[in-house]
Tab-separated table of C-alpha atoms in Angstrom:
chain	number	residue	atom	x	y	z
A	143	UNK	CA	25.765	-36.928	-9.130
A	144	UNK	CA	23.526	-33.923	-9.248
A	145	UNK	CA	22.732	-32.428	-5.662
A	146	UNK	CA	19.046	-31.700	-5.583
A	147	UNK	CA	17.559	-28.104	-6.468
A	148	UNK	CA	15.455	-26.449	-4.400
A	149	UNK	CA	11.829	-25.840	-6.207
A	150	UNK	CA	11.888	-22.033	-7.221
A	151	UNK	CA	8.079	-22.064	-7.001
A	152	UNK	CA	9.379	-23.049	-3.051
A	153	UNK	CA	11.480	-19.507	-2.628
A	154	UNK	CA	9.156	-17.397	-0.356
A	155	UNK	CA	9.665	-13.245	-0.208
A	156	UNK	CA	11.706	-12.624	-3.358
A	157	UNK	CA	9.283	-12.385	-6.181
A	158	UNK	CA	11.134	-9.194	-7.473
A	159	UNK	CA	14.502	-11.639	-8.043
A	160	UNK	CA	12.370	-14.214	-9.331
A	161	UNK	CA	10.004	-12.262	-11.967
A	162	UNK	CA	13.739	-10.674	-13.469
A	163	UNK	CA	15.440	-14.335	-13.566
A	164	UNK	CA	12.238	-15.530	-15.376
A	165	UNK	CA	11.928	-12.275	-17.729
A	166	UNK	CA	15.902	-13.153	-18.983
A	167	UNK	CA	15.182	-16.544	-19.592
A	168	UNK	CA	11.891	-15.439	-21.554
A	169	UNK	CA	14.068	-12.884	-23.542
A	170	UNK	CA	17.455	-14.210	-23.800
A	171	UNK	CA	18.801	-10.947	-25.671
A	172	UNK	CA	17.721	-8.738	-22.728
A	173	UNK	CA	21.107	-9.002	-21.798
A	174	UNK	CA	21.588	-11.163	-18.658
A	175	UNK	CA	20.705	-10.460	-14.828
A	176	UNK	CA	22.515	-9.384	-11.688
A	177	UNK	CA	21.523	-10.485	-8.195
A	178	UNK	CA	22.863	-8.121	-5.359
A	179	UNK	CA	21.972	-8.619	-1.625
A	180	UNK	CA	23.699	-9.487	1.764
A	181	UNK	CA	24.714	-13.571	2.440
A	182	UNK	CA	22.043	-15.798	3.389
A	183	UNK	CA	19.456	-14.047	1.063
A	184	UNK	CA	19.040	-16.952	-1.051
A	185	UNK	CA	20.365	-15.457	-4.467
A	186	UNK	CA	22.448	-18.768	-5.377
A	187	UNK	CA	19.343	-20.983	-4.339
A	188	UNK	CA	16.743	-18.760	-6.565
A	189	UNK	CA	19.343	-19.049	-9.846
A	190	UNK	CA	20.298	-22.491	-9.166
A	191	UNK	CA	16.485	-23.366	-8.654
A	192	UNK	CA	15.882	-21.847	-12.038
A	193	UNK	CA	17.676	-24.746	-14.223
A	194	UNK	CA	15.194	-27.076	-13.336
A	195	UNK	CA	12.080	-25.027	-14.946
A	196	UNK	CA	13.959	-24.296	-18.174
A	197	UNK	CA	12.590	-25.944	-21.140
A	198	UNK	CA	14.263	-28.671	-23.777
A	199	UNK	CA	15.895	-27.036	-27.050
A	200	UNK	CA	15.314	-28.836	-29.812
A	201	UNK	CA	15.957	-32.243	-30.433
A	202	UNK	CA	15.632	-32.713	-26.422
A	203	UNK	CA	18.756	-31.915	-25.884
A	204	UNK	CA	18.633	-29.841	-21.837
A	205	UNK	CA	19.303	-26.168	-21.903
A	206	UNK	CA	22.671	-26.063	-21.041
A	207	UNK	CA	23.106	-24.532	-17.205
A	208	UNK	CA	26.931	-24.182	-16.721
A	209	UNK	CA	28.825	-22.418	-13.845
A	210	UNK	CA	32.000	-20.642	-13.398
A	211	UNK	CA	34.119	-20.895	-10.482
A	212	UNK	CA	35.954	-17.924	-9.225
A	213	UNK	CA	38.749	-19.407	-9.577
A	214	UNK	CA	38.900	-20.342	-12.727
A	215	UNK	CA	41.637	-19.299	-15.617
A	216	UNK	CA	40.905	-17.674	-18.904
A	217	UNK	CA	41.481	-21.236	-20.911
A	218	UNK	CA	38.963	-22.570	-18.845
A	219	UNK	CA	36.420	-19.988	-19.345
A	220	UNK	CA	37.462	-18.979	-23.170
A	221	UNK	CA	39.295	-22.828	-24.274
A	222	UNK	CA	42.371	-22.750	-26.054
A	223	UNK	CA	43.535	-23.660	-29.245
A	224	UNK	CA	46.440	-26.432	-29.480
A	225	UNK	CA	48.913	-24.122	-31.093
A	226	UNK	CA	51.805	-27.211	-30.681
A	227	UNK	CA	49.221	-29.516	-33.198
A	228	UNK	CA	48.505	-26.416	-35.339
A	229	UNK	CA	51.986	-25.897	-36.338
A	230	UNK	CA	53.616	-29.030	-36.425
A	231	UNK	CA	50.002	-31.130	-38.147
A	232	UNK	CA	48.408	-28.238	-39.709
A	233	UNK	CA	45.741	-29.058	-37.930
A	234	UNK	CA	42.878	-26.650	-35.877
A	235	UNK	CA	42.555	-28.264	-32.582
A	236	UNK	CA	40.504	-26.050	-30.478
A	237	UNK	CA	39.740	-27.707	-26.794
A	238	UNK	CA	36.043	-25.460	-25.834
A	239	UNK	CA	35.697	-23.846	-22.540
A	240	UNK	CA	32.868	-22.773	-20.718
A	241	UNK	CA	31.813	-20.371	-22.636
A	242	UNK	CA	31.361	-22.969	-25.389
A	243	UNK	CA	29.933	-25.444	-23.163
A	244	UNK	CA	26.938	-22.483	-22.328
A	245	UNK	CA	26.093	-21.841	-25.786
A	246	UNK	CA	22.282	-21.735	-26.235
A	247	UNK	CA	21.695	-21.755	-22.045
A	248	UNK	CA	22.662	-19.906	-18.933
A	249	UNK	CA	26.695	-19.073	-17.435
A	250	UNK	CA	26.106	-18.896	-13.788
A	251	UNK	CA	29.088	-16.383	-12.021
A	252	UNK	CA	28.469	-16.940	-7.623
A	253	UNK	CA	30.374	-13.493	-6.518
A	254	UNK	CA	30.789	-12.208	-10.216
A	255	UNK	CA	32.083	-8.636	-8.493
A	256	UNK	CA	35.353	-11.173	-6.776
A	257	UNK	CA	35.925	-12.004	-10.712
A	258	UNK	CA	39.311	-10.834	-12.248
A	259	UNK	CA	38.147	-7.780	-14.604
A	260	UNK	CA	39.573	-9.527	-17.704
A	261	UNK	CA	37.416	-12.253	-17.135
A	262	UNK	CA	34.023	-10.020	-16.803
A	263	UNK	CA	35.273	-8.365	-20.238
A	264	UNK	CA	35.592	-11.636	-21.611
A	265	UNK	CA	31.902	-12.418	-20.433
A	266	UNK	CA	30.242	-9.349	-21.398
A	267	UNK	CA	31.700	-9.448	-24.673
A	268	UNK	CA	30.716	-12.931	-25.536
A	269	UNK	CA	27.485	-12.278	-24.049
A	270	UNK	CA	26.682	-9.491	-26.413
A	271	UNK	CA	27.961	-10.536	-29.632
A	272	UNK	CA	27.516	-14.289	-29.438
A	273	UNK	CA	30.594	-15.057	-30.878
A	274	UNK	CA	33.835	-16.118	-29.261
A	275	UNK	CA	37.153	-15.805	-30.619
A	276	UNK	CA	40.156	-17.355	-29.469
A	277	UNK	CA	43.546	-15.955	-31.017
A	278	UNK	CA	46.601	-17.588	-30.618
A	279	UNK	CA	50.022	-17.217	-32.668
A	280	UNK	CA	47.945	-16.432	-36.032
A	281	UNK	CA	45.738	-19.024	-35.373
A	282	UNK	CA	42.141	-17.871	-35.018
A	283	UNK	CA	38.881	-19.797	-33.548
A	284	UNK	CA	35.133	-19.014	-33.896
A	285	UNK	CA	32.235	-20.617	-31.972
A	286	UNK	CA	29.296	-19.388	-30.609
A	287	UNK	CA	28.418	-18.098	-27.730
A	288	UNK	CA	24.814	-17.330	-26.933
A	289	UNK	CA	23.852	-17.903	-23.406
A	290	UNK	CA	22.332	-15.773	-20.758
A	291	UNK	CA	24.914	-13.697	-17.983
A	292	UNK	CA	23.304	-14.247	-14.728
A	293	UNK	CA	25.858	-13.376	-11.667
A	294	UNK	CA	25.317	-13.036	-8.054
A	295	UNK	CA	27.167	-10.650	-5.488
A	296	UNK	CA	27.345	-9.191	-2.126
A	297	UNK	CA	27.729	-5.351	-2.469
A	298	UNK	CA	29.852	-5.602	1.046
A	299	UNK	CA	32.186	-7.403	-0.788
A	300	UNK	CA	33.109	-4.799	-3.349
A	301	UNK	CA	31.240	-3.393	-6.332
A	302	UNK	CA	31.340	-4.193	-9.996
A	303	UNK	CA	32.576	-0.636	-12.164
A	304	UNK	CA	29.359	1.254	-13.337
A	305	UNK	CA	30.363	0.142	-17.071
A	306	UNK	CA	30.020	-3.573	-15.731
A	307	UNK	CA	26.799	-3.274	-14.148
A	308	UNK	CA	25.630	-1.190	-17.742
A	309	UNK	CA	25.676	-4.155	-19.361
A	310	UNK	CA	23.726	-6.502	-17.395
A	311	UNK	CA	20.542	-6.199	-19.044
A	312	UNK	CA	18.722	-6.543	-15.026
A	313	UNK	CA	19.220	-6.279	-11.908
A	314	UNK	CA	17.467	-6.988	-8.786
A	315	UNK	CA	17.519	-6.343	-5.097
A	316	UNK	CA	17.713	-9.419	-3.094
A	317	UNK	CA	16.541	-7.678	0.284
A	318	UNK	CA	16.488	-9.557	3.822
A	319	UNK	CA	12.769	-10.430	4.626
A	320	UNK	CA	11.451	-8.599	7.259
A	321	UNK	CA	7.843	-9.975	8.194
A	322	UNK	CA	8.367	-12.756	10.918
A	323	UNK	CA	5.452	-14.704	9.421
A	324	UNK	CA	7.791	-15.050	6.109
A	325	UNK	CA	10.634	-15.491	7.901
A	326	UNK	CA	9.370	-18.721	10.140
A	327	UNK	CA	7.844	-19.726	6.642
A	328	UNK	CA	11.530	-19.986	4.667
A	329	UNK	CA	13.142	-21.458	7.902
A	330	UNK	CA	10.820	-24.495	7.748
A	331	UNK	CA	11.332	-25.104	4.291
A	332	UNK	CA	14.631	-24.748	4.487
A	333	UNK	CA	14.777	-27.270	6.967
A	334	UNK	CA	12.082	-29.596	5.484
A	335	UNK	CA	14.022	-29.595	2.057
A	336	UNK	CA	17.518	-30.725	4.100
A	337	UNK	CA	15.910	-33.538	5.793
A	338	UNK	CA	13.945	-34.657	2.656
A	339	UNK	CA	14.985	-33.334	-0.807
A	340	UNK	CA	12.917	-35.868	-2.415
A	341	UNK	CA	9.551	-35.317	0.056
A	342	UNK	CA	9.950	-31.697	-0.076
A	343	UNK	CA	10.349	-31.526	-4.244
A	344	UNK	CA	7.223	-33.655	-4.789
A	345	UNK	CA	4.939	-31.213	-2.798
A	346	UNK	CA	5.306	-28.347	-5.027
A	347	UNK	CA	5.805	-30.331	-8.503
A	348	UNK	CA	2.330	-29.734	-9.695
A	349	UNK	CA	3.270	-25.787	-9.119
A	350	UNK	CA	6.909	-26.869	-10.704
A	351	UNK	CA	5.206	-28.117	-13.900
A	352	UNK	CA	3.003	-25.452	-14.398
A	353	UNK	CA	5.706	-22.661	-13.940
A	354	UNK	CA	7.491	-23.989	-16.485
A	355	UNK	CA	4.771	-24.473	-18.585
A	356	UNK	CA	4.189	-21.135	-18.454
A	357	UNK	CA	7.831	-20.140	-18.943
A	358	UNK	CA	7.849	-22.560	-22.459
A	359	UNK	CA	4.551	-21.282	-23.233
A	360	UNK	CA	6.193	-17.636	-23.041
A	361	UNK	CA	9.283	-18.291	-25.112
A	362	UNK	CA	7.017	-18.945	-27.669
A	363	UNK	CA	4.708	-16.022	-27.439
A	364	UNK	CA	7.166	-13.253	-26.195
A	365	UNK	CA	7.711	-11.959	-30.211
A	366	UNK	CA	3.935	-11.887	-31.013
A	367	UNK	CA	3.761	-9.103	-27.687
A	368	UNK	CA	2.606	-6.364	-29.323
A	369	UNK	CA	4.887	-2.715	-28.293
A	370	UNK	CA	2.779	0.012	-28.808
A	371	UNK	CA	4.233	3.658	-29.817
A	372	UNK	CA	2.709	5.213	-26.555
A	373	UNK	CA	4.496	2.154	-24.194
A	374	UNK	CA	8.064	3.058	-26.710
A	375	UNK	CA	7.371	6.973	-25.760
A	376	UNK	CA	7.157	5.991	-22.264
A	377	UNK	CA	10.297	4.005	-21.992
A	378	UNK	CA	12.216	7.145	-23.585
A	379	UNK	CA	10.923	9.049	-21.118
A	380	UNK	CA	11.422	6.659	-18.002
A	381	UNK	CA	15.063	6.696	-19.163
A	382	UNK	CA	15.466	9.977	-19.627
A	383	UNK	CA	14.190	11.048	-16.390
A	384	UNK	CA	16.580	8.513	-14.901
A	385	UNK	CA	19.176	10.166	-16.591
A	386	UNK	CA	20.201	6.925	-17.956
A	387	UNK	CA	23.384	6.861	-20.656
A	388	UNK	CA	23.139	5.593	-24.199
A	389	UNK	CA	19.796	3.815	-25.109
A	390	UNK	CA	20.389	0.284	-23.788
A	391	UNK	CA	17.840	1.197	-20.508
A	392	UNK	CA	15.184	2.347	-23.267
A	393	UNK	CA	15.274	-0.880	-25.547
A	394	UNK	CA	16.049	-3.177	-22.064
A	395	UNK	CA	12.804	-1.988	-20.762
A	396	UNK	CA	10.521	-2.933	-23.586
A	397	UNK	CA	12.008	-5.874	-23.916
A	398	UNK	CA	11.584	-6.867	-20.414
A	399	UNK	CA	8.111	-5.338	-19.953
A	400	UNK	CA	7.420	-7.485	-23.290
A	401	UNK	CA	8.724	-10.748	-21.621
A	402	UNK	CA	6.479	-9.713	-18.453
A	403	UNK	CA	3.436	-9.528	-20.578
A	404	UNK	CA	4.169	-12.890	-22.509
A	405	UNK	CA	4.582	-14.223	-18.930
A	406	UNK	CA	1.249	-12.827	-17.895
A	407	UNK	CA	-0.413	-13.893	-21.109
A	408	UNK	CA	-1.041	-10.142	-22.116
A	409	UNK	CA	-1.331	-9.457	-25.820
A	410	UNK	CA	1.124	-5.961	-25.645
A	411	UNK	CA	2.928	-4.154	-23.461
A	412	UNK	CA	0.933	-1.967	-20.670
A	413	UNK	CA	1.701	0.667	-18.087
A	414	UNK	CA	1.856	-2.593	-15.563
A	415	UNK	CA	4.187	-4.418	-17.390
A	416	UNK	CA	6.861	-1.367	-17.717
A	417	UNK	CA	5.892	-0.377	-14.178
A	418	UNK	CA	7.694	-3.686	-13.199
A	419	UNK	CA	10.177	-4.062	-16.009
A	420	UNK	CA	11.500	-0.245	-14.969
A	421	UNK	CA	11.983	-2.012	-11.178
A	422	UNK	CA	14.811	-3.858	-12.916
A	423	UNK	CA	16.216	-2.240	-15.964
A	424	UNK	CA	16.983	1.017	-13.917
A	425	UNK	CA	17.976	1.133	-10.478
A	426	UNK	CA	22.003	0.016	-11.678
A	427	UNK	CA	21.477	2.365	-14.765
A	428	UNK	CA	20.054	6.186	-12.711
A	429	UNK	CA	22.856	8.722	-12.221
A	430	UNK	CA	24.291	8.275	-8.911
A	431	UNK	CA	21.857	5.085	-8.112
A	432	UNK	CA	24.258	2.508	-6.990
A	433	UNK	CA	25.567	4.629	-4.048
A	434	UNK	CA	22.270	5.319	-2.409
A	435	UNK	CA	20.664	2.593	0.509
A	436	UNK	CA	18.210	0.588	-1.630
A	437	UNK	CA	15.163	1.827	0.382
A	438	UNK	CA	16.211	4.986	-1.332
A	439	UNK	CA	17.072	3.864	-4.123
A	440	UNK	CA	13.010	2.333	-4.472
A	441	UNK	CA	11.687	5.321	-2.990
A	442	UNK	CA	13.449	7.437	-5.742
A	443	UNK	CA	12.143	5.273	-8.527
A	444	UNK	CA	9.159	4.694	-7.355
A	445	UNK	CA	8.373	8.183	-7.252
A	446	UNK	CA	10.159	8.324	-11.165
A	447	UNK	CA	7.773	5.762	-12.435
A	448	UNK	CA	4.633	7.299	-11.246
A	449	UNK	CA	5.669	10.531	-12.444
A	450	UNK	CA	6.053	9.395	-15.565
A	451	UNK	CA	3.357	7.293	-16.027
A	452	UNK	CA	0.695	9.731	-14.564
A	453	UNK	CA	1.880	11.994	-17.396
A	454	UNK	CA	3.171	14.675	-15.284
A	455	UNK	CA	6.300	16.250	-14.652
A	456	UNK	CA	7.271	16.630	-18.481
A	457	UNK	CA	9.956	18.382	-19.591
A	458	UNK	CA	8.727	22.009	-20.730
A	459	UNK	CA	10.747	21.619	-23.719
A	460	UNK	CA	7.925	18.339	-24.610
A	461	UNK	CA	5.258	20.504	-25.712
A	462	UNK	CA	3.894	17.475	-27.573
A	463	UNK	CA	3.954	15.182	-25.179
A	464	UNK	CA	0.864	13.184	-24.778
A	465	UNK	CA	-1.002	13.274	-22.012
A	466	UNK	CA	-1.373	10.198	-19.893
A	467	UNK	CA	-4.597	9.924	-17.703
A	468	UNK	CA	-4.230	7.669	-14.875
A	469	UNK	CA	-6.613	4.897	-14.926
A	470	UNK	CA	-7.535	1.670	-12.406
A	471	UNK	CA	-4.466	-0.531	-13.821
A	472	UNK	CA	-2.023	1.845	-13.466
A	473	UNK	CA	-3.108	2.636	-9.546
A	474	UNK	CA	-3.386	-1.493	-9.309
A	475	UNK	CA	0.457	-1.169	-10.317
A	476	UNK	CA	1.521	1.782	-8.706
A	477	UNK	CA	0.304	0.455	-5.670
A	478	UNK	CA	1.472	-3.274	-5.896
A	479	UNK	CA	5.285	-0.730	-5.054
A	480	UNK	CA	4.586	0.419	-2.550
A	481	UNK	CA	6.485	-2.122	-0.401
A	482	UNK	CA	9.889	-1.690	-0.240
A	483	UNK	CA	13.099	-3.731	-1.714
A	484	UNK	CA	12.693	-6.593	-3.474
A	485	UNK	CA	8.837	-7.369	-2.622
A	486	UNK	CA	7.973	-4.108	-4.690
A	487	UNK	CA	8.213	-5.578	-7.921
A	488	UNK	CA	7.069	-9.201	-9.319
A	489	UNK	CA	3.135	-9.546	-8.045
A	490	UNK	CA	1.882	-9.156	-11.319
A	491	UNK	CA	2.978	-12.753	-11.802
A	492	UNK	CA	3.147	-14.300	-7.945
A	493	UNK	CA	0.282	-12.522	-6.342
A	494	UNK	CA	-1.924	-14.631	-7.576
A	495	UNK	CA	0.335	-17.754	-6.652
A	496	UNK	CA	-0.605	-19.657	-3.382
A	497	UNK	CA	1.361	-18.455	-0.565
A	498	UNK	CA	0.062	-21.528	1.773
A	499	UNK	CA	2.434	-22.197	4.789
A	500	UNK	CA	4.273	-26.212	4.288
A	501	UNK	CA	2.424	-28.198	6.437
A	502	UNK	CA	4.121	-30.695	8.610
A	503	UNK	CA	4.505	-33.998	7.081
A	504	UNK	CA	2.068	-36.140	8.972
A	505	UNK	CA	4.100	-39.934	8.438
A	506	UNK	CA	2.664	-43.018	7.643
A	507	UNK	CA	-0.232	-44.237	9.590
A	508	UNK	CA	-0.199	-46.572	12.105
């Protein structure tokens, strides 16, 4: 029996977390996301919440949502052929892992930096070719393997290696909450949820239905999001400036500012939508990033994004470089990061969502 998800449109102070797990489902090739914050932050409830917004491939058949447990061995994760069968039948028996079992959905890793490192490659291979292969005593097997990374950690439980965390197409901060009004707010719906799973799902279904709506409604939409050449100029230039390696930051950031715009029902790609897609294609990707505090780290980028987008700060060897006039969207971004961590980055979908505290549940009348 399933246990019962929490609502994600339930998860109060972590927008940032939220707008990347919803921008990788919207764009499956972006590459996957990484969650990274302390215990008790709610990453695990925010991914697991997730599953229940996704929508029905085709032929109704449930977007597959499949986890791996630490523990696990590489048949599990990878399957194995029956080599015995193969040489003594002739016959290809191949018995599918998880990896199979994720094709066309999600692989959920809880603590993915506690995961053996041959298992990771394993993951991030699959991931990015969408093809497994299982070799065994000549014997070969092919299936596929499309399905979106997502993994979880706790940085004070050791890190993943910098060519690990390259490959994650996102990541996000998942930050403690500070404000005590927030605070009081996730503690009572924490503890209205345990008492009532049922009670406490059917008060935010109507917000349930729509969210995933919108997140259907998106998959369809995201390739008609127009990228104009002055949005693909800035990207090489956000990268750049973060000193990023290769050109997976560059193409990850249109593709996730494009998913934020199909999200937000714009036509193309905008300063705004970048603004927030740079929030989570380069803090794990800037030179020396990962071993700064991440109020730094925000503070750093934040000041990188601005720069960039303001049009100043070019490199005197950019002559050509256009000039880019700030206007009132831009400061509208600009200034929905100013808050640190993880509330910095996701308004441009949940500002406008109702932040209402749960009100007691009043009981049958008398």
């Amino acid at each position: 029996m399933d246990r019962p998800l929490f609502p994600f449109s339930a998860i109060v102070g972590q927008d940032g977390p939220r707008l990347a797990l919803l921008a990788a489902a919207v764009e499956p090739t972006l590459g996957g996301v990484l969650l990274s914050g302390t215990k008790g932050t709610g990453k695990s409830t925010a991914v697991r919440a997730l599953r229940s917004l996704l929508p029905a491939l085709e032929g109704g058949r449930p977007t597959p949502f499949v986890e791996l447990p630490l523990n696990a061995t590489e048949d599990r994760l990878a399957g194995t052929l029956d080599v015995e069968t193969a040489l003594k039948k002739g016959e290809r028996r191949f018995e599918p892992g998880l990896l199979a079992a994720a094709d066309c959905g999600f692989l959920y890793v809880d603590e993915v930096n506690l995961l053996d490192d041959h298992l990771v490659d394993l993951l991030l291979d699959a991931a990015a070719s969408g093809v497994h292969t299982v070799e065994r005593e000549g014997i070969s097997h092919s299936h596929p393997a499309r399905f979106v990374l997502v993994g979880t950690m706790n940085p004070e439980e050791g890190s993943l290696r910098p060519q690990f965390l390259d490959r994650f197409g996102l990541f996000a901060q998942v930050s403690d909450v500070a404000e005590l009004a927030l605070r009081e707010e996730i503690v009572r719906r924490r503890l209205a949820f345990d008492a009532a799973p049922a009670t406490f799902g059917a008060r935010f279904a109507e917000e349930e239905r729509a969210l995933a709506a919108r997140l259907e409604r998106s998959r369809r939409a995201v390739a008609q999001v127009a990228v104009p050449d002055e949005m693909v100029s800035l990207a090489v230039r956000l990268a750049s400036q973060a000193e990023t390696r290769g050109h997976r930051a560059e193409i990850a950031l249109l593709k996730c500012a494009r998913a934020i715009a199909a999200l937000v029902d714009r036509p193309a790609v905008d300063r705004d939508t970048l603004a927030d897609a740079a929030r989570f294609v380069l803090p794990h990707r800037m030179a020396t990033g990962t071993l700064e505090s991440p109020e730094k780290q925000d503070a750093r980028l934040q000041e990188l994004v601005g720069m960039v987008l303001r049009g100043t700060g070019l490199a005197a060897s950019e002559p050509d470089a256009p000039e880019i006039a700030p206007d009132d969207s831009l400061e509208d971004s600009l200034l929905s990061m100013q808050i640190p961590g993880s509330m910095a980055a996701g308004s441009i979908l949940f500002s406008a969502q109702k932040k209402t505290p749960l009100k007691a549940n009043p009981g049958p009348k008398s």
